[in-house]
Amino acid sequence: MSSKENIKDLGLTKQREVVLQVIRDKDTHLTANEVFDKAKQLLPGISFATVYNSLRYLKETGLIGEISFGNGASRFDALTSRHDHAICTNCGKLVDMEIELPAEIVKLATKFSKFKLESIELTLRGLCPECSE
Ligand SMILES: [Zn+2]
Ligand SMILES: [Zn+2]
């Protein structure tokens, strides 16, 4: 994981702080519902609407990332720098891949699509180590 500011130094409201903490604590990519479940344990009484609004705020300020794969709920990501993901087709496990894509792939993709490149993401689908045993 890349360097992170201390949550306490960000000047966030308690609720936003808790939501950010939940996302950073987990080495996984939680959905809004999962974040809500964990946030409730840290701050009983927090509402789903507050969690949802906090997620929007944290995303807009660049403190978290949001990913969606077209189907299902989007997931929130503690890692905000460009990275790719591998998804297990059996258990749904989602892991970060901090790898540099070869310039050749980027060149081919832009040449083929004739798009002006803004971002490029790679999604690897397959069986995770536990499921492929
Ligand atoms: Zn798996
Ligand atoms: Zn990620």
mmCIF file with all atom_site columns, C-alpha atoms and ligand atoms in Angstrom:
data_model
loop_
_atom_site.group_PDB
_atom_site.id
_atom_site.type_symbol
_atom_site.label_atom_id
_atom_site.label_alt_id
_atom_site.label_comp_id
_atom_site.label_asym_id
_atom_site.label_entity_id
_atom_site.label_seq_id
_atom_site.pdbx_PDB_ins_code
_atom_site.Cartn_x
_atom_site.Cartn_y
_atom_site.Cartn_z
_atom_site.occupancy
_atom_site.B_iso_or_equiv
_atom_site.pdbx_formal_charge
_atom_site.auth_seq_id
_atom_site.auth_comp_id
_atom_site.auth_asym_id
_atom_site.auth_atom_id
_atom_site.pdbx_PDB_model_num
ATOM   1   C  CA . MET A 1 1   ? 0.000   0.000   0.000   1.00 0.00 ? 1   MET A CA 1
ATOM   2   C  CA . SER A 1 2   ? 1.204   3.506   -0.711  1.00 0.00 ? 2   SER A CA 1
ATOM   3   C  CA . SER A 1 3   ? 1.923   6.045   2.010   1.00 0.00 ? 3   SER A CA 1
ATOM   4   C  CA . LYS A 1 4   ? -1.093  7.268   3.891   1.00 0.00 ? 4   LYS A CA 1
ATOM   5   C  CA . GLU A 1 5   ? -1.769  10.315  5.953   1.00 0.00 ? 5   GLU A CA 1
ATOM   6   C  CA . ASN A 1 6   ? -2.868  9.789   9.499   1.00 0.00 ? 6   ASN A CA 1
ATOM   7   C  CA . ILE A 1 7   ? -6.669  9.691   9.464   1.00 0.00 ? 7   ILE A CA 1
ATOM   8   C  CA . LYS A 1 8   ? -6.800  11.974  12.500  1.00 0.00 ? 8   LYS A CA 1
ATOM   9   C  CA . ASP A 1 9   ? -4.951  14.711  10.608  1.00 0.00 ? 9   ASP A CA 1
ATOM   10  C  CA . LEU A 1 10  ? -7.470  14.935  7.800   1.00 0.00 ? 10  LEU A CA 1
ATOM   11  C  CA . GLY A 1 11  ? -9.999  17.027  9.686   1.00 0.00 ? 11  GLY A CA 1
ATOM   12  C  CA . LEU A 1 12  ? -12.871 14.705  8.860   1.00 0.00 ? 12  LEU A CA 1
ATOM   13  C  CA . THR A 1 13  ? -16.089 14.370  10.817  1.00 0.00 ? 13  THR A CA 1
ATOM   14  C  CA . LYS A 1 14  ? -16.219 11.373  13.139  1.00 0.00 ? 14  LYS A CA 1
ATOM   15  C  CA . GLN A 1 15  ? -18.523 9.507   10.753  1.00 0.00 ? 15  GLN A CA 1
ATOM   16  C  CA . ARG A 1 16  ? -16.288 10.054  7.731   1.00 0.00 ? 16  ARG A CA 1
ATOM   17  C  CA . GLU A 1 17  ? -13.270 9.096   9.801   1.00 0.00 ? 17  GLU A CA 1
ATOM   18  C  CA . VAL A 1 18  ? -14.890 5.778   10.764  1.00 0.00 ? 18  VAL A CA 1
ATOM   19  C  CA . VAL A 1 19  ? -15.882 5.009   7.173   1.00 0.00 ? 19  VAL A CA 1
ATOM   20  C  CA . LEU A 1 20  ? -12.340 5.710   5.954   1.00 0.00 ? 20  LEU A CA 1
ATOM   21  C  CA . GLN A 1 21  ? -10.907 3.603   8.775   1.00 0.00 ? 21  GLN A CA 1
ATOM   22  C  CA . VAL A 1 22  ? -13.121 0.646   7.828   1.00 0.00 ? 22  VAL A CA 1
ATOM   23  C  CA . ILE A 1 23  ? -11.965 0.776   4.226   1.00 0.00 ? 23  ILE A CA 1
ATOM   24  C  CA . ARG A 1 24  ? -8.293  1.113   5.110   1.00 0.00 ? 24  ARG A CA 1
ATOM   25  C  CA . ASP A 1 25  ? -8.399  -1.604  7.762   1.00 0.00 ? 25  ASP A CA 1
ATOM   26  C  CA . LYS A 1 26  ? -9.578  -4.248  5.389   1.00 0.00 ? 26  LYS A CA 1
ATOM   27  C  CA . ASP A 1 27  ? -7.254  -5.666  2.837   1.00 0.00 ? 27  ASP A CA 1
ATOM   28  C  CA . THR A 1 28  ? -10.217 -6.128  0.575   1.00 0.00 ? 28  THR A CA 1
ATOM   29  C  CA . HIS A 1 29  ? -12.740 -4.138  -1.409  1.00 0.00 ? 29  HIS A CA 1
ATOM   30  C  CA . LEU A 1 30  ? -15.966 -3.658  0.490   1.00 0.00 ? 30  LEU A CA 1
ATOM   31  C  CA . THR A 1 31  ? -19.378 -2.789  -0.870  1.00 0.00 ? 31  THR A CA 1
ATOM   32  C  CA . ALA A 1 32  ? -21.359 0.050   0.730   1.00 0.00 ? 32  ALA A CA 1
ATOM   33  C  CA . ASN A 1 33  ? -23.376 -2.537  2.691   1.00 0.00 ? 33  ASN A CA 1
ATOM   34  C  CA . GLU A 1 34  ? -20.257 -4.185  4.056   1.00 0.00 ? 34  GLU A CA 1
ATOM   35  C  CA . VAL A 1 35  ? -18.779 -0.820  5.005   1.00 0.00 ? 35  VAL A CA 1
ATOM   36  C  CA . PHE A 1 36  ? -22.030 -0.032  6.813   1.00 0.00 ? 36  PHE A CA 1
ATOM   37  C  CA . ASP A 1 37  ? -21.887 -3.312  8.796   1.00 0.00 ? 37  ASP A CA 1
ATOM   38  C  CA . LYS A 1 38  ? -18.325 -2.638  9.932   1.00 0.00 ? 38  LYS A CA 1
ATOM   39  C  CA . ALA A 1 39  ? -18.928 1.069   10.622  1.00 0.00 ? 39  ALA A CA 1
ATOM   40  C  CA . LYS A 1 40  ? -21.844 0.177   12.912  1.00 0.00 ? 40  LYS A CA 1
ATOM   41  C  CA . GLN A 1 41  ? -19.497 -1.869  15.079  1.00 0.00 ? 41  GLN A CA 1
ATOM   42  C  CA . LEU A 1 42  ? -17.222 1.131   15.539  1.00 0.00 ? 42  LEU A CA 1
ATOM   43  C  CA . LEU A 1 43  ? -19.885 3.779   15.748  1.00 0.00 ? 43  LEU A CA 1
ATOM   44  C  CA . PRO A 1 44  ? -23.237 2.363   16.811  1.00 0.00 ? 44  PRO A CA 1
ATOM   45  C  CA . GLY A 1 45  ? -26.117 4.457   15.558  1.00 0.00 ? 45  GLY A CA 1
ATOM   46  C  CA . ILE A 1 46  ? -24.489 5.493   12.293  1.00 0.00 ? 46  ILE A CA 1
ATOM   47  C  CA . SER A 1 47  ? -27.075 5.324   9.508   1.00 0.00 ? 47  SER A CA 1
ATOM   48  C  CA . PHE A 1 48  ? -26.688 3.813   6.080   1.00 0.00 ? 48  PHE A CA 1
ATOM   49  C  CA . ALA A 1 49  ? -27.367 7.228   4.522   1.00 0.00 ? 49  ALA A CA 1
ATOM   50  C  CA . THR A 1 50  ? -24.492 8.729   6.496   1.00 0.00 ? 50  THR A CA 1
ATOM   51  C  CA . VAL A 1 51  ? -22.170 5.920   5.454   1.00 0.00 ? 51  VAL A CA 1
ATOM   52  C  CA . TYR A 1 52  ? -23.253 6.310   1.852   1.00 0.00 ? 52  TYR A CA 1
ATOM   53  C  CA . ASN A 1 53  ? -22.770 10.082  1.892   1.00 0.00 ? 53  ASN A CA 1
ATOM   54  C  CA . SER A 1 54  ? -19.386 9.655   3.549   1.00 0.00 ? 54  SER A CA 1
ATOM   55  C  CA . LEU A 1 55  ? -18.329 7.246   0.818   1.00 0.00 ? 55  LEU A CA 1
ATOM   56  C  CA . ARG A 1 56  ? -19.335 9.795   -1.823  1.00 0.00 ? 56  ARG A CA 1
ATOM   57  C  CA . TYR A 1 57  ? -17.433 12.529  -0.009  1.00 0.00 ? 57  TYR A CA 1
ATOM   58  C  CA . LEU A 1 58  ? -14.296 10.429  0.490   1.00 0.00 ? 58  LEU A CA 1
ATOM   59  C  CA . LYS A 1 59  ? -14.350 9.433   -3.142  1.00 0.00 ? 59  LYS A CA 1
ATOM   60  C  CA . GLU A 1 60  ? -14.746 13.020  -4.348  1.00 0.00 ? 60  GLU A CA 1
ATOM   61  C  CA . THR A 1 61  ? -11.828 14.140  -2.200  1.00 0.00 ? 61  THR A CA 1
ATOM   62  C  CA . GLY A 1 62  ? -9.692  11.313  -3.562  1.00 0.00 ? 62  GLY A CA 1
ATOM   63  C  CA . LEU A 1 63  ? -9.211  9.499   -0.255  1.00 0.00 ? 63  LEU A CA 1
ATOM   64  C  CA . ILE A 1 64  ? -10.752 6.294   -1.552  1.00 0.00 ? 64  ILE A CA 1
ATOM   65  C  CA . GLY A 1 65  ? -11.362 4.772   -4.936  1.00 0.00 ? 65  GLY A CA 1
ATOM   66  C  CA . GLU A 1 66  ? -14.515 3.186   -6.278  1.00 0.00 ? 66  GLU A CA 1
ATOM   67  C  CA . ILE A 1 67  ? -14.599 0.279   -8.663  1.00 0.00 ? 67  ILE A CA 1
ATOM   68  C  CA . SER A 1 68  ? -17.428 -1.413  -10.439 1.00 0.00 ? 68  SER A CA 1
ATOM   69  C  CA . PHE A 1 69  ? -17.368 -4.204  -12.918 1.00 0.00 ? 69  PHE A CA 1
ATOM   70  C  CA . GLY A 1 70  ? -20.663 -3.488  -14.581 1.00 0.00 ? 70  GLY A CA 1
ATOM   71  C  CA . ASN A 1 71  ? -22.540 -6.084  -12.544 1.00 0.00 ? 71  ASN A CA 1
ATOM   72  C  CA . GLY A 1 72  ? -23.244 -5.937  -8.851  1.00 0.00 ? 72  GLY A CA 1
ATOM   73  C  CA . ALA A 1 73  ? -22.608 -3.231  -6.293  1.00 0.00 ? 73  ALA A CA 1
ATOM   74  C  CA . SER A 1 74  ? -19.544 -1.081  -6.614  1.00 0.00 ? 74  SER A CA 1
ATOM   75  C  CA . ARG A 1 75  ? -16.743 -1.666  -4.185  1.00 0.00 ? 75  ARG A CA 1
ATOM   76  C  CA . PHE A 1 76  ? -14.591 0.811   -2.359  1.00 0.00 ? 76  PHE A CA 1
ATOM   77  C  CA . ASP A 1 77  ? -10.852 0.778   -2.518  1.00 0.00 ? 77  ASP A CA 1
ATOM   78  C  CA . ALA A 1 78  ? -8.246  2.037   -0.056  1.00 0.00 ? 78  ALA A CA 1
ATOM   79  C  CA . LEU A 1 79  ? -5.687  2.134   -2.810  1.00 0.00 ? 79  LEU A CA 1
ATOM   80  C  CA . THR A 1 80  ? -6.204  5.287   -4.850  1.00 0.00 ? 80  THR A CA 1
ATOM   81  C  CA . SER A 1 81  ? -3.248  5.141   -7.208  1.00 0.00 ? 81  SER A CA 1
ATOM   82  C  CA . ARG A 1 82  ? -3.693  3.458   -10.568 1.00 0.00 ? 82  ARG A CA 1
ATOM   83  C  CA . HIS A 1 83  ? -3.798  -0.302  -10.210 1.00 0.00 ? 83  HIS A CA 1
ATOM   84  C  CA . ASP A 1 84  ? -5.458  -3.354  -11.618 1.00 0.00 ? 84  ASP A CA 1
ATOM   85  C  CA . HIS A 1 85  ? -7.539  -6.119  -10.100 1.00 0.00 ? 85  HIS A CA 1
ATOM   86  C  CA . ALA A 1 86  ? -7.751  -9.883  -10.160 1.00 0.00 ? 86  ALA A CA 1
ATOM   87  C  CA . ILE A 1 87  ? -11.147 -11.455 -9.429  1.00 0.00 ? 87  ILE A CA 1
ATOM   88  C  CA . CYS A 1 88  ? -11.752 -15.043 -8.418  1.00 0.00 ? 88  CYS A CA 1
ATOM   89  C  CA . THR A 1 89  ? -14.541 -16.490 -10.544 1.00 0.00 ? 89  THR A CA 1
ATOM   90  C  CA . ASN A 1 90  ? -15.332 -19.024 -7.824  1.00 0.00 ? 90  ASN A CA 1
ATOM   91  C  CA . CYS A 1 91  ? -15.387 -17.139 -4.501  1.00 0.00 ? 91  CYS A CA 1
ATOM   92  C  CA . GLY A 1 92  ? -15.471 -13.550 -5.733  1.00 0.00 ? 92  GLY A CA 1
ATOM   93  C  CA . LYS A 1 93  ? -12.243 -12.578 -3.995  1.00 0.00 ? 93  LYS A CA 1
ATOM   94  C  CA . LEU A 1 94  ? -10.849 -9.330  -5.385  1.00 0.00 ? 94  LEU A CA 1
ATOM   95  C  CA . VAL A 1 95  ? -7.190  -8.457  -5.037  1.00 0.00 ? 95  VAL A CA 1
ATOM   96  C  CA . ASP A 1 96  ? -5.109  -5.464  -6.022  1.00 0.00 ? 96  ASP A CA 1
ATOM   97  C  CA . MET A 1 97  ? -2.383  -5.818  -8.601  1.00 0.00 ? 97  MET A CA 1
ATOM   98  C  CA . GLU A 1 98  ? 0.117   -3.016  -8.424  1.00 0.00 ? 98  GLU A CA 1
ATOM   99  C  CA . ILE A 1 99  ? 1.839   -3.714  -11.682 1.00 0.00 ? 99  ILE A CA 1
ATOM   100 C  CA . GLU A 1 100 ? 2.882   -1.489  -14.531 1.00 0.00 ? 100 GLU A CA 1
ATOM   101 C  CA . LEU A 1 101 ? 1.156   -2.347  -17.781 1.00 0.00 ? 101 LEU A CA 1
ATOM   102 C  CA . PRO A 1 102 ? 3.607   -2.804  -20.643 1.00 0.00 ? 102 PRO A CA 1
ATOM   103 C  CA . ALA A 1 103 ? 3.713   0.271   -22.904 1.00 0.00 ? 103 ALA A CA 1
ATOM   104 C  CA . GLU A 1 104 ? 3.043   -2.049  -25.822 1.00 0.00 ? 104 GLU A CA 1
ATOM   105 C  CA . ILE A 1 105 ? -0.419  -2.986  -24.521 1.00 0.00 ? 105 ILE A CA 1
ATOM   106 C  CA . VAL A 1 106 ? -1.330  0.647   -23.995 1.00 0.00 ? 106 VAL A CA 1
ATOM   107 C  CA . LYS A 1 107 ? -0.096  1.523   -27.483 1.00 0.00 ? 107 LYS A CA 1
ATOM   108 C  CA . LEU A 1 108 ? -2.041  -1.320  -29.081 1.00 0.00 ? 108 LEU A CA 1
ATOM   109 C  CA . ALA A 1 109 ? -5.224  -0.469  -27.202 1.00 0.00 ? 109 ALA A CA 1
ATOM   110 C  CA . THR A 1 110 ? -5.156  3.198   -28.172 1.00 0.00 ? 110 THR A CA 1
ATOM   111 C  CA . LYS A 1 111 ? -4.267  2.354   -31.759 1.00 0.00 ? 111 LYS A CA 1
ATOM   112 C  CA . PHE A 1 112 ? -7.099  -0.141  -32.022 1.00 0.00 ? 112 PHE A CA 1
ATOM   113 C  CA . SER A 1 113 ? -9.763  2.002   -30.367 1.00 0.00 ? 113 SER A CA 1
ATOM   114 C  CA . LYS A 1 114 ? -8.470  5.330   -31.744 1.00 0.00 ? 114 LYS A CA 1
ATOM   115 C  CA . PHE A 1 115 ? -9.365  6.732   -28.345 1.00 0.00 ? 115 PHE A CA 1
ATOM   116 C  CA . LYS A 1 116 ? -7.270  9.330   -26.624 1.00 0.00 ? 116 LYS A CA 1
ATOM   117 C  CA . LEU A 1 117 ? -6.036  7.575   -23.514 1.00 0.00 ? 117 LEU A CA 1
ATOM   118 C  CA . GLU A 1 118 ? -7.234  8.748   -20.128 1.00 0.00 ? 118 GLU A CA 1
ATOM   119 C  CA . SER A 1 119 ? -6.941  5.570   -18.148 1.00 0.00 ? 119 SER A CA 1
ATOM   120 C  CA . ILE A 1 120 ? -6.608  1.879   -18.698 1.00 0.00 ? 120 ILE A CA 1
ATOM   121 C  CA . GLU A 1 121 ? -7.488  -0.935  -16.345 1.00 0.00 ? 121 GLU A CA 1
ATOM   122 C  CA . LEU A 1 122 ? -6.812  -4.585  -16.534 1.00 0.00 ? 122 LEU A CA 1
ATOM   123 C  CA . THR A 1 123 ? -9.066  -7.155  -14.882 1.00 0.00 ? 123 THR A CA 1
ATOM   124 C  CA . LEU A 1 124 ? -7.776  -10.648 -14.460 1.00 0.00 ? 124 LEU A CA 1
ATOM   125 C  CA . ARG A 1 125 ? -10.417 -13.338 -13.932 1.00 0.00 ? 125 ARG A CA 1
ATOM   126 C  CA . GLY A 1 126 ? -9.605  -16.811 -12.756 1.00 0.00 ? 126 GLY A CA 1
ATOM   127 C  CA . LEU A 1 127 ? -9.236  -18.982 -9.681  1.00 0.00 ? 127 LEU A CA 1
ATOM   128 C  CA . CYS A 1 128 ? -7.520  -17.592 -6.604  1.00 0.00 ? 128 CYS A CA 1
ATOM   129 C  CA . PRO A 1 129 ? -4.815  -19.732 -4.927  1.00 0.00 ? 129 PRO A CA 1
ATOM   130 C  CA . GLU A 1 130 ? -7.270  -21.153 -2.362  1.00 0.00 ? 130 GLU A CA 1
ATOM   131 C  CA . CYS A 1 131 ? -9.862  -22.091 -4.974  1.00 0.00 ? 131 CYS A CA 1
ATOM   132 C  CA . SER A 1 132 ? -7.376  -23.627 -7.399  1.00 0.00 ? 132 SER A CA 1
ATOM   133 C  CA . GLU A 1 133 ? -5.961  -26.060 -4.851  1.00 0.00 ? 133 GLU A CA 1
HETATM 134 ZN ZN . ZN  B 2 .   ? -11.431 -18.018 -4.852  1.00 0.00 ? 1   ZN  B ZN 1
HETATM 135 ZN ZN . ZN  B 2 .   ? -8.065  -2.121  -5.691  1.00 0.00 ? 2   ZN  B ZN 1
#
